[in-house]
PDB file of C-alpha atoms in Angstrom:
ATOM      1  CA  UNK A   1     165.859-286.567  22.835  1.00  0.00           C
ATOM      2  CA  UNK A   2     162.705-287.497  20.979  1.00  0.00           C
ATOM      3  CA  UNK A   3     164.589-289.757  18.532  1.00  0.00           C
ATOM      4  CA  UNK A   4     165.118-292.582  21.003  1.00  0.00           C
ATOM      5  CA  UNK A   5     163.634-293.749  24.320  1.00  0.00           C
ATOM      6  CA  UNK A   6     164.965-292.390  27.588  1.00  0.00           C
ATOM      7  CA  UNK A   7     167.639-294.479  29.291  1.00  0.00           C
ATOM      8  CA  UNK A   8     165.599-294.729  32.489  1.00  0.00           C
ATOM      9  CA  UNK A   9     162.623-296.047  30.537  1.00  0.00           C
ATOM     10  CA  UNK A  10     164.802-298.594  28.765  1.00  0.00           C
ATOM     11  CA  UNK A  11     166.168-299.819  32.100  1.00  0.00           C
ATOM     12  CA  UNK A  12     162.651-300.379  33.422  1.00  0.00           C
ATOM     13  CA  UNK A  13     161.339-301.988  30.238  1.00  0.00           C
ATOM     14  CA  UNK A  14     164.230-304.445  29.874  1.00  0.00           C
ATOM     15  CA  UNK A  15     164.355-305.654  33.519  1.00  0.00           C
ATOM     16  CA  UNK A  16     163.031-309.108  32.671  1.00  0.00           C
ATOM     17  CA  UNK A  17     165.815-309.586  30.092  1.00  0.00           C
ATOM     18  CA  UNK A  18     168.644-308.728  32.481  1.00  0.00           C
ATOM     19  CA  UNK A  19     170.888-311.086  34.429  1.00  0.00           C
ATOM     20  CA  UNK A  20     171.279-310.740  38.191  1.00  0.00           C
ATOM     21  CA  UNK A  21     174.499-308.728  37.753  1.00  0.00           C
ATOM     22  CA  UNK A  22     172.918-306.502  35.142  1.00  0.00           C
ATOM     23  CA  UNK A  23     169.959-305.829  37.460  1.00  0.00           C
ATOM     24  CA  UNK A  24     172.394-304.762  40.195  1.00  0.00           C
ATOM     25  CA  UNK A  25     173.984-302.334  37.767  1.00  0.00           C
ATOM     26  CA  UNK A  26     170.573-301.116  36.612  1.00  0.00           C
ATOM     27  CA  UNK A  27     169.580-300.432  40.230  1.00  0.00           C
ATOM     28  CA  UNK A  28     172.694-298.329  40.790  1.00  0.00           C
ATOM     29  CA  UNK A  29     171.998-296.279  37.665  1.00  0.00           C
ATOM     30  CA  UNK A  30     168.369-295.681  38.630  1.00  0.00           C
ATOM     31  CA  UNK A  31     169.083-294.977  42.294  1.00  0.00           C
ATOM     32  CA  UNK A  32     170.434-291.476  41.687  1.00  0.00           C
ATOM     33  CA  UNK A  33     168.630-290.643  38.441  1.00  0.00           C
ATOM     34  CA  UNK A  34     171.450-291.943  36.164  1.00  0.00           C
ATOM     35  CA  UNK A  35     174.128-289.661  37.649  1.00  0.00           C
ATOM     36  CA  UNK A  36     176.269-292.706  38.443  1.00  0.00           C
ATOM     37  CA  UNK A  37     176.462-293.342  34.700  1.00  0.00           C
ATOM     38  CA  UNK A  38     178.720-290.307  34.308  1.00  0.00           C
ATOM     39  CA  UNK A  39     181.519-292.143  36.127  1.00  0.00           C
ATOM     40  CA  UNK A  40     184.210-294.064  34.277  1.00  0.00           C
ATOM     41  CA  UNK A  41     183.295-297.621  33.339  1.00  0.00           C
ATOM     42  CA  UNK A  42     185.690-298.941  35.992  1.00  0.00           C
ATOM     43  CA  UNK A  43     184.260-296.755  38.744  1.00  0.00           C
ATOM     44  CA  UNK A  44     180.672-297.583  37.759  1.00  0.00           C
ATOM     45  CA  UNK A  45     181.454-301.303  37.839  1.00  0.00           C
ATOM     46  CA  UNK A  46     182.989-300.923  41.292  1.00  0.00           C
ATOM     47  CA  UNK A  47     179.961-299.014  42.584  1.00  0.00           C
ATOM     48  CA  UNK A  48     177.622-301.772  41.378  1.00  0.00           C
ATOM     49  CA  UNK A  49     180.023-304.549  42.410  1.00  0.00           C
ATOM     50  CA  UNK A  50     179.980-306.038  38.917  1.00  0.00           C
ATOM     51  CA  UNK A  51     182.577-306.530  36.182  1.00  0.00           C
ATOM     52  CA  UNK A  52     183.307-304.033  33.413  1.00  0.00           C
ATOM     53  CA  UNK A  53     182.088-306.561  30.779  1.00  0.00           C
ATOM     54  CA  UNK A  54     178.727-306.505  32.605  1.00  0.00           C
ATOM     55  CA  UNK A  55     178.535-302.734  32.049  1.00  0.00           C
ATOM     56  CA  UNK A  56     179.225-303.217  28.337  1.00  0.00           C
ATOM     57  CA  UNK A  57     176.651-306.026  28.047  1.00  0.00           C
ATOM     58  CA  UNK A  58     173.989-303.911  29.718  1.00  0.00           C
ATOM     59  CA  UNK A  59     174.670-301.017  27.346  1.00  0.00           C
ATOM     60  CA  UNK A  60     174.268-303.298  24.354  1.00  0.00           C
ATOM     61  CA  UNK A  61     171.093-304.882  25.720  1.00  0.00           C
ATOM     62  CA  UNK A  62     169.631-301.390  25.942  1.00  0.00           C
ATOM     63  CA  UNK A  63     170.371-300.867  22.251  1.00  0.00           C
ATOM     64  CA  UNK A  64     173.601-298.847  22.478  1.00  0.00           C
ATOM     65  CA  UNK A  65     176.848-299.582  20.662  1.00  0.00           C
ATOM     66  CA  UNK A  66     178.726-299.726  23.945  1.00  0.00           C
ATOM     67  CA  UNK A  67     179.311-297.879  27.203  1.00  0.00           C
ATOM     68  CA  UNK A  68     180.490-294.593  25.571  1.00  0.00           C
ATOM     69  CA  UNK A  69     177.278-294.478  23.520  1.00  0.00           C
ATOM     70  CA  UNK A  70     175.179-295.168  26.641  1.00  0.00           C
ATOM     71  CA  UNK A  71     177.078-292.521  28.588  1.00  0.00           C
ATOM     72  CA  UNK A  72     176.490-289.928  25.866  1.00  0.00           C
ATOM     73  CA  UNK A  73     172.766-290.678  26.003  1.00  0.00           C
ATOM     74  CA  UNK A  74     172.828-290.252  29.790  1.00  0.00           C
ATOM     75  CA  UNK A  75     174.622-286.906  29.439  1.00  0.00           C
ATOM     76  CA  UNK A  76     172.034-285.667  26.930  1.00  0.00           C
ATOM     77  CA  UNK A  77     169.155-286.844  29.097  1.00  0.00           C
ATOM     78  CA  UNK A  78     170.516-285.173  32.229  1.00  0.00           C
ATOM     79  CA  UNK A  79     171.259-281.974  30.307  1.00  0.00           C
ATOM     80  CA  UNK A  80     167.660-281.817  29.097  1.00  0.00           C
ATOM     81  CA  UNK A  81     166.305-282.456  32.574  1.00  0.00           C
ATOM     82  CA  UNK A  82     168.253-279.607  34.182  1.00  0.00           C
ATOM     83  CA  UNK A  83     168.113-277.169  31.281  1.00  0.00           C
ATOM     84  CA  UNK A  84     168.038-273.659  32.730  1.00  0.00           C
ATOM     85  CA  UNK A  85     165.549-270.952  31.677  1.00  0.00           C
ATOM     86  CA  UNK A  86     168.169-268.806  29.909  1.00  0.00           C
ATOM     87  CA  UNK A  87     169.416-271.777  27.914  1.00  0.00           C
ATOM     88  CA  UNK A  88     165.843-272.521  26.858  1.00  0.00           C
ATOM     89  CA  UNK A  89     165.369-268.903  25.821  1.00  0.00           C
ATOM     90  CA  UNK A  90     168.546-268.935  23.716  1.00  0.00           C
ATOM     91  CA  UNK A  91     167.320-272.059  21.941  1.00  0.00           C
ATOM     92  CA  UNK A  92     163.950-270.456  21.261  1.00  0.00           C
ATOM     93  CA  UNK A  93     165.501-267.277  19.864  1.00  0.00           C
ATOM     94  CA  UNK A  94     167.552-269.193  17.318  1.00  0.00           C
ATOM     95  CA  UNK A  95     164.326-270.351  15.639  1.00  0.00           C
ATOM     96  CA  UNK A  96     162.163-267.234  15.641  1.00  0.00           C
ATOM     97  CA  UNK A  97     160.892-267.524  12.055  1.00  0.00           C
ATOM     98  CA  UNK A  98     157.188-267.192  12.853  1.00  0.00           C
ATOM     99  CA  UNK A  99     155.279-264.950  15.231  1.00  0.00           C
ATOM    100  CA  UNK A 100     155.548-266.132  18.841  1.00  0.00           C
ATOM    101  CA  UNK A 101     151.797-266.814  18.936  1.00  0.00           C
ATOM    102  CA  UNK A 102     152.101-269.135  15.949  1.00  0.00           C
ATOM    103  CA  UNK A 103     155.127-270.846  17.453  1.00  0.00           C
ATOM    104  CA  UNK A 104     153.309-271.382  20.725  1.00  0.00           C
ATOM    105  CA  UNK A 105     150.136-272.654  19.082  1.00  0.00           C
ATOM    106  CA  UNK A 106     152.065-275.172  17.007  1.00  0.00           C
ATOM    107  CA  UNK A 107     154.230-276.345  19.898  1.00  0.00           C
ATOM    108  CA  UNK A 108     151.432-276.646  22.437  1.00  0.00           C
ATOM    109  CA  UNK A 109     149.286-278.571  19.966  1.00  0.00           C
ATOM    110  CA  UNK A 110     152.199-280.929  19.358  1.00  0.00           C
ATOM    111  CA  UNK A 111     152.764-281.274  23.117  1.00  0.00           C
ATOM    112  CA  UNK A 112     149.164-282.310  23.705  1.00  0.00           C
ATOM    113  CA  UNK A 113     149.179-284.786  20.811  1.00  0.00           C
ATOM    114  CA  UNK A 114     152.452-286.373  21.906  1.00  0.00           C
ATOM    115  CA  UNK A 115     151.204-286.535  25.503  1.00  0.00           C
ATOM    116  CA  UNK A 116     148.086-288.363  24.327  1.00  0.00           C
ATOM    117  CA  UNK A 117     150.172-290.725  22.182  1.00  0.00           C
ATOM    118  CA  UNK A 118     152.035-291.816  25.321  1.00  0.00           C
ATOM    119  CA  UNK A 119     148.998-291.911  27.606  1.00  0.00           C
ATOM    120  CA  UNK A 120     148.108-295.299  29.078  1.00  0.00           C
ATOM    121  CA  UNK A 121     144.312-295.277  28.952  1.00  0.00           C
ATOM    122  CA  UNK A 122     144.053-298.136  31.454  1.00  0.00           C
ATOM    123  CA  UNK A 123     146.112-296.101  33.915  1.00  0.00           C
ATOM    124  CA  UNK A 124     143.934-293.040  33.243  1.00  0.00           C
ATOM    125  CA  UNK A 125     140.809-295.108  33.960  1.00  0.00           C
ATOM    126  CA  UNK A 126     142.334-296.483  37.169  1.00  0.00           C
ATOM    127  CA  UNK A 127     143.150-292.986  38.425  1.00  0.00           C
ATOM    128  CA  UNK A 128     139.658-291.815  37.505  1.00  0.00           C
ATOM    129  CA  UNK A 129     138.167-294.635  39.581  1.00  0.00           C
ATOM    130  CA  UNK A 130     140.499-293.904  42.489  1.00  0.00           C
ATOM    131  CA  UNK A 131     139.835-290.172  42.596  1.00  0.00           C
ATOM    132  CA  UNK A 132     136.075-290.631  42.222  1.00  0.00           C
ATOM    133  CA  UNK A 133     135.867-292.900  45.288  1.00  0.00           C
ATOM    134  CA  UNK A 134     134.300-290.713  48.021  1.00  0.00           C
ATOM    135  CA  UNK A 135     135.897-292.808  50.759  1.00  0.00           C
ATOM    136  CA  UNK A 136     139.368-291.740  49.611  1.00  0.00           C
ATOM    137  CA  UNK A 137     140.902-288.553  50.992  1.00  0.00           C
ATOM    138  CA  UNK A 138     142.732-286.612  48.313  1.00  0.00           C
ATOM    139  CA  UNK A 139     145.670-284.299  48.948  1.00  0.00           C
ATOM    140  CA  UNK A 140     147.188-282.124  46.218  1.00  0.00           C
ATOM    141  CA  UNK A 141     150.471-280.262  45.955  1.00  0.00           C
ATOM    142  CA  UNK A 142     152.537-278.696  43.182  1.00  0.00           C
ATOM    143  CA  UNK A 143     156.008-277.237  42.911  1.00  0.00           C
ATOM    144  CA  UNK A 144     157.161-273.726  42.194  1.00  0.00           C
ATOM    145  CA  UNK A 145     155.936-273.819  38.584  1.00  0.00           C
ATOM    146  CA  UNK A 146     153.155-276.403  38.940  1.00  0.00           C
ATOM    147  CA  UNK A 147     151.490-274.975  42.051  1.00  0.00           C
ATOM    148  CA  UNK A 148     148.847-273.393  39.831  1.00  0.00           C
ATOM    149  CA  UNK A 149     148.030-276.823  38.348  1.00  0.00           C
ATOM    150  CA  UNK A 150     147.467-278.239  41.835  1.00  0.00           C
ATOM    151  CA  UNK A 151     145.212-275.273  42.692  1.00  0.00           C
ATOM    152  CA  UNK A 152     143.260-275.724  39.459  1.00  0.00           C
ATOM    153  CA  UNK A 153     142.675-279.439  40.065  1.00  0.00           C
ATOM    154  CA  UNK A 154     141.754-278.772  43.712  1.00  0.00           C
ATOM    155  CA  UNK A 155     139.213-276.085  42.798  1.00  0.00           C
ATOM    156  CA  UNK A 156     137.367-278.528  40.551  1.00  0.00           C
ATOM    157  CA  UNK A 157     137.633-281.611  42.755  1.00  0.00           C
ATOM    158  CA  UNK A 158     136.354-279.946  45.913  1.00  0.00           C
ATOM    159  CA  UNK A 159     133.163-278.984  44.065  1.00  0.00           C
ATOM    160  CA  UNK A 160     132.363-282.445  42.730  1.00  0.00           C
ATOM    161  CA  UNK A 161     133.470-284.659  45.650  1.00  0.00           C
ATOM    162  CA  UNK A 162     134.214-284.477  49.400  1.00  0.00           C
ATOM    163  CA  UNK A 163     137.492-284.978  51.293  1.00  0.00           C
ATOM    164  CA  UNK A 164     139.785-282.935  49.068  1.00  0.00           C
ATOM    165  CA  UNK A 165     142.682-281.017  50.611  1.00  0.00           C
ATOM    166  CA  UNK A 166     145.234-278.608  49.113  1.00  0.00           C
ATOM    167  CA  UNK A 167     148.553-278.773  50.975  1.00  0.00           C
ATOM    168  CA  UNK A 168     150.228-275.544  51.967  1.00  0.00           C
ATOM    169  CA  UNK A 169     153.291-274.626  49.905  1.00  0.00           C
ATOM    170  CA  UNK A 170     155.434-274.445  53.056  1.00  0.00           C
ATOM    171  CA  UNK A 171     157.112-277.789  53.911  1.00  0.00           C
ATOM    172  CA  UNK A 172     157.044-276.857  57.597  1.00  0.00           C
ATOM    173  CA  UNK A 173     153.322-277.651  57.814  1.00  0.00           C
ATOM    174  CA  UNK A 174     153.346-280.887  55.804  1.00  0.00           C
ATOM    175  CA  UNK A 175     153.862-283.162  58.836  1.00  0.00           C
ATOM    176  CA  UNK A 176     150.371-282.287  60.121  1.00  0.00           C
ATOM    177  CA  UNK A 177     148.854-283.567  56.893  1.00  0.00           C
ATOM    178  CA  UNK A 178     151.116-286.616  56.821  1.00  0.00           C
ATOM    179  CA  UNK A 179     149.781-287.632  60.243  1.00  0.00           C
ATOM    180  CA  UNK A 180     146.329-288.145  58.725  1.00  0.00           C
ATOM    181  CA  UNK A 181     147.476-290.044  55.639  1.00  0.00           C
ATOM    182  CA  UNK A 182     146.903-293.786  55.441  1.00  0.00           C
ATOM    183  CA  UNK A 183     145.668-296.483  53.054  1.00  0.00           C
ATOM    184  CA  UNK A 184     142.585-294.387  52.268  1.00  0.00           C
ATOM    185  CA  UNK A 185     144.672-291.419  51.120  1.00  0.00           C
ATOM    186  CA  UNK A 186     145.849-290.295  47.689  1.00  0.00           C
ATOM    187  CA  UNK A 187     148.550-287.660  47.246  1.00  0.00           C
ATOM    188  CA  UNK A 188     148.427-285.971  43.837  1.00  0.00           C
ATOM    189  CA  UNK A 189     151.813-284.371  43.123  1.00  0.00           C
ATOM    190  CA  UNK A 190     152.902-282.117  40.270  1.00  0.00           C
ATOM    191  CA  UNK A 191     156.662-282.041  39.683  1.00  0.00           C
ATOM    192  CA  UNK A 192     158.465-281.006  36.488  1.00  0.00           C
ATOM    193  CA  UNK A 193     162.092-280.058  35.891  1.00  0.00           C
ATOM    194  CA  UNK A 194     163.926-278.733  37.824  1.00  0.00           C
ATOM    195  CA  UNK A 195     162.594-281.323  40.249  1.00  0.00           C
ATOM    196  CA  UNK A 196     162.146-280.361  43.895  1.00  0.00           C
ATOM    197  CA  UNK A 197     163.702-282.549  46.581  1.00  0.00           C
ATOM    198  CA  UNK A 198     161.119-281.460  49.158  1.00  0.00           C
ATOM    199  CA  UNK A 199     158.336-282.928  47.022  1.00  0.00           C
ATOM    200  CA  UNK A 200     160.240-286.194  46.669  1.00  0.00           C
ATOM    201  CA  UNK A 201     160.692-286.404  50.452  1.00  0.00           C
ATOM    202  CA  UNK A 202     157.003-285.726  51.010  1.00  0.00           C
ATOM    203  CA  UNK A 203     155.998-288.415  48.511  1.00  0.00           C
ATOM    204  CA  UNK A 204     158.240-291.002  50.175  1.00  0.00           C
ATOM    205  CA  UNK A 205     156.849-290.183  53.619  1.00  0.00           C
ATOM    206  CA  UNK A 206     153.282-290.344  52.313  1.00  0.00           C
ATOM    207  CA  UNK A 207     153.899-293.816  50.856  1.00  0.00           C
ATOM    208  CA  UNK A 208     155.343-294.931  54.186  1.00  0.00           C
ATOM    209  CA  UNK A 209     152.045-293.824  55.755  1.00  0.00           C
ATOM    210  CA  UNK A 210     150.176-296.031  53.279  1.00  0.00           C
ATOM    211  CA  UNK A 211     149.059-293.349  50.805  1.00  0.00           C
ATOM    212  CA  UNK A 212     149.139-293.822  47.041  1.00  0.00           C
ATOM    213  CA  UNK A 213     150.861-291.276  44.807  1.00  0.00           C
ATOM    214  CA  UNK A 214     149.464-289.934  41.547  1.00  0.00           C
ATOM    215  CA  UNK A 215     152.263-288.045  39.799  1.00  0.00           C
ATOM    216  CA  UNK A 216     152.027-285.485  37.008  1.00  0.00           C
ATOM    217  CA  UNK A 217     155.467-284.860  35.539  1.00  0.00           C
ATOM    218  CA  UNK A 218     157.328-284.088  32.300  1.00  0.00           C
ATOM    219  CA  UNK A 219     158.797-286.270  29.557  1.00  0.00           C
ATOM    220  CA  UNK A 220     161.919-287.089  31.568  1.00  0.00           C
ATOM    221  CA  UNK A 221     160.099-288.107  34.713  1.00  0.00           C
ATOM    222  CA  UNK A 222     160.422-286.761  38.248  1.00  0.00           C
ATOM    223  CA  UNK A 223     162.344-288.938  40.745  1.00  0.00           C
ATOM    224  CA  UNK A 224     158.984-289.332  42.488  1.00  0.00           C
ATOM    225  CA  UNK A 225     158.177-291.944  39.812  1.00  0.00           C
ATOM    226  CA  UNK A 226     160.050-294.457  41.964  1.00  0.00           C
ATOM    227  CA  UNK A 227     157.315-294.390  44.611  1.00  0.00           C
ATOM    228  CA  UNK A 228     154.300-293.326  42.532  1.00  0.00           C
ATOM    229  CA  UNK A 229     151.430-295.752  41.992  1.00  0.00           C
ATOM    230  CA  UNK A 230     150.427-293.861  38.841  1.00  0.00           C
ATOM    231  CA  UNK A 231     152.395-291.472  36.634  1.00  0.00           C
ATOM    232  CA  UNK A 232     151.300-289.157  33.845  1.00  0.00           C
ATOM    233  CA  UNK A 233     154.099-287.783  31.689  1.00  0.00           C
ATOM    234  CA  UNK A 234     153.384-284.675  29.629  1.00  0.00           C
ATOM    235  CA  UNK A 235     155.341-282.779  27.009  1.00  0.00           C
ATOM    236  CA  UNK A 236     156.301-279.356  28.376  1.00  0.00           C
ATOM    237  CA  UNK A 237     158.862-277.717  26.063  1.00  0.00           C
ATOM    238  CA  UNK A 238     157.838-274.503  24.308  1.00  0.00           C
ATOM    239  CA  UNK A 239     159.727-271.547  22.731  1.00  0.00           C
ATOM    240  CA  UNK A 240     160.152-269.799  26.077  1.00  0.00           C
ATOM    241  CA  UNK A 241     162.414-269.654  29.126  1.00  0.00           C
ATOM    242  CA  UNK A 242     159.756-271.636  30.973  1.00  0.00           C
ATOM    243  CA  UNK A 243     158.116-274.973  30.409  1.00  0.00           C
ATOM    244  CA  UNK A 244     154.427-275.099  29.530  1.00  0.00           C
ATOM    245  CA  UNK A 245     151.912-277.011  31.675  1.00  0.00           C
ATOM    246  CA  UNK A 246     149.042-276.825  29.187  1.00  0.00           C
ATOM    247  CA  UNK A 247     149.326-280.528  28.346  1.00  0.00           C
ATOM    248  CA  UNK A 248     149.153-281.286  32.071  1.00  0.00           C
ATOM    249  CA  UNK A 249     146.038-279.143  32.380  1.00  0.00           C
ATOM    250  CA  UNK A 250     144.513-281.053  29.472  1.00  0.00           C
ATOM    251  CA  UNK A 251     144.860-284.267  31.487  1.00  0.00           C
ATOM    252  CA  UNK A 252     143.481-282.560  34.590  1.00  0.00           C
ATOM    253  CA  UNK A 253     140.350-281.423  32.783  1.00  0.00           C
ATOM    254  CA  UNK A 254     139.868-284.845  31.215  1.00  0.00           C
ATOM    255  CA  UNK A 255     140.139-286.438  34.670  1.00  0.00           C
ATOM    256  CA  UNK A 256     137.673-283.968  36.154  1.00  0.00           C
ATOM    257  CA  UNK A 257     135.187-284.935  33.437  1.00  0.00           C
ATOM    258  CA  UNK A 258     135.784-288.642  34.097  1.00  0.00           C
ATOM    259  CA  UNK A 259     135.419-288.268  37.872  1.00  0.00           C
ATOM    260  CA  UNK A 260     132.179-286.371  37.423  1.00  0.00           C
ATOM    261  CA  UNK A 261     130.937-289.011  34.974  1.00  0.00           C
ATOM    262  CA  UNK A 262     131.671-291.790  37.467  1.00  0.00           C
ATOM    263  CA  UNK A 263     129.811-290.027  40.285  1.00  0.00           C
ATOM    264  CA  UNK A 264     127.092-287.911  38.654  1.00  0.00           C
ATOM    265  CA  UNK A 265     124.676-287.952  41.597  1.00  0.00           C
ATOM    266  CA  UNK A 266     127.330-286.962  44.090  1.00  0.00           C
ATOM    267  CA  UNK A 267     128.561-284.163  41.824  1.00  0.00           C
ATOM    268  CA  UNK A 268     125.052-282.870  41.144  1.00  0.00           C
ATOM    269  CA  UNK A 269     124.185-282.792  44.836  1.00  0.00           C
ATOM    270  CA  UNK A 270     127.344-280.931  45.800  1.00  0.00           C
ATOM    271  CA  UNK A 271     126.999-278.412  42.971  1.00  0.00           C
ATOM    272  CA  UNK A 272     123.370-277.782  43.920  1.00  0.00           C
ATOM    273  CA  UNK A 273     124.331-277.351  47.583  1.00  0.00           C
ATOM    274  CA  UNK A 274     127.092-274.944  46.603  1.00  0.00           C
ATOM    275  CA  UNK A 275     124.681-272.884  44.500  1.00  0.00           C
ATOM    276  CA  UNK A 276     122.317-272.690  47.465  1.00  0.00           C
ATOM    277  CA  UNK A 277     125.119-271.538  49.760  1.00  0.00           C
ATOM    278  CA  UNK A 278     126.173-268.877  47.291  1.00  0.00           C
ATOM    279  CA  UNK A 279     122.585-267.691  47.080  1.00  0.00           C
ATOM    280  CA  UNK A 280     122.089-267.643  50.853  1.00  0.00           C
ATOM    281  CA  UNK A 281     125.332-265.772  51.480  1.00  0.00           C
ATOM    282  CA  UNK A 282     124.717-263.390  48.563  1.00  0.00           C
ATOM    283  CA  UNK A 283     128.325-263.885  47.448  1.00  0.00           C
ATOM    284  CA  UNK A 284     128.889-262.695  43.873  1.00  0.00           C
ATOM    285  CA  UNK A 285     125.576-260.729  43.983  1.00  0.00           C
ATOM    286  CA  UNK A 286     125.135-257.003  43.709  1.00  0.00           C
ATOM    287  CA  UNK A 287     121.920-256.862  45.725  1.00  0.00           C
TER     288      UNK A 287
END
């Protein structure tokens, strides 16, 4: 998967080079996260209301030898995105040459470096500016695996700036928060494979309310990318049944530092006020 770009990325990057018919076909492929590409060439052409030669031309414009080559790439990409924990564990066990600590250290270091290689610094700066704006209300939410990342980011943000809210993990209470979202709202979402449909629904509804989405996802990209204003992709694969979110946390901590740098007075005042409250309430004191 690392040897060539993802099909979905190629489709986005080559949009300006595509004909009207090829753009129709591209839209069909992207609409359901490439699943339509598993159909036969005839069926795919019918779905997009284009000719079969159009399908072949699009495949070649993306750098593939033809439709079968494109379809194989789609199969591989989808297989990686939905890889189950046991399958990941089997793969890890086949390469257990070094101690697990050494394997993890090497892999996590590589994940962080590859994440940084792909990081758009202009986008990072834009998100830093957005999240440091005290007039913006920030909402955070993670999925089953990334909930801890959302909590971690929330714990830091609420100390250094006002108007930060952590959404409850239960979808049944999300509508109350959605009611208050508008053009002055930012929803920070964490979503890695296997992507959660509830998070995608929430993101779409938030955008309809006028909110902007900041998405933290994996190398393959959550479907939420379609509505996100900003997306950070991180490398997550490690020799384990589970994906690692350490590269995501690296970006979180870098953003916290940037937000604090952009609003030092605000951060200092809130931290000082918090210290006073802790002292007055005697929390964390033995006397």
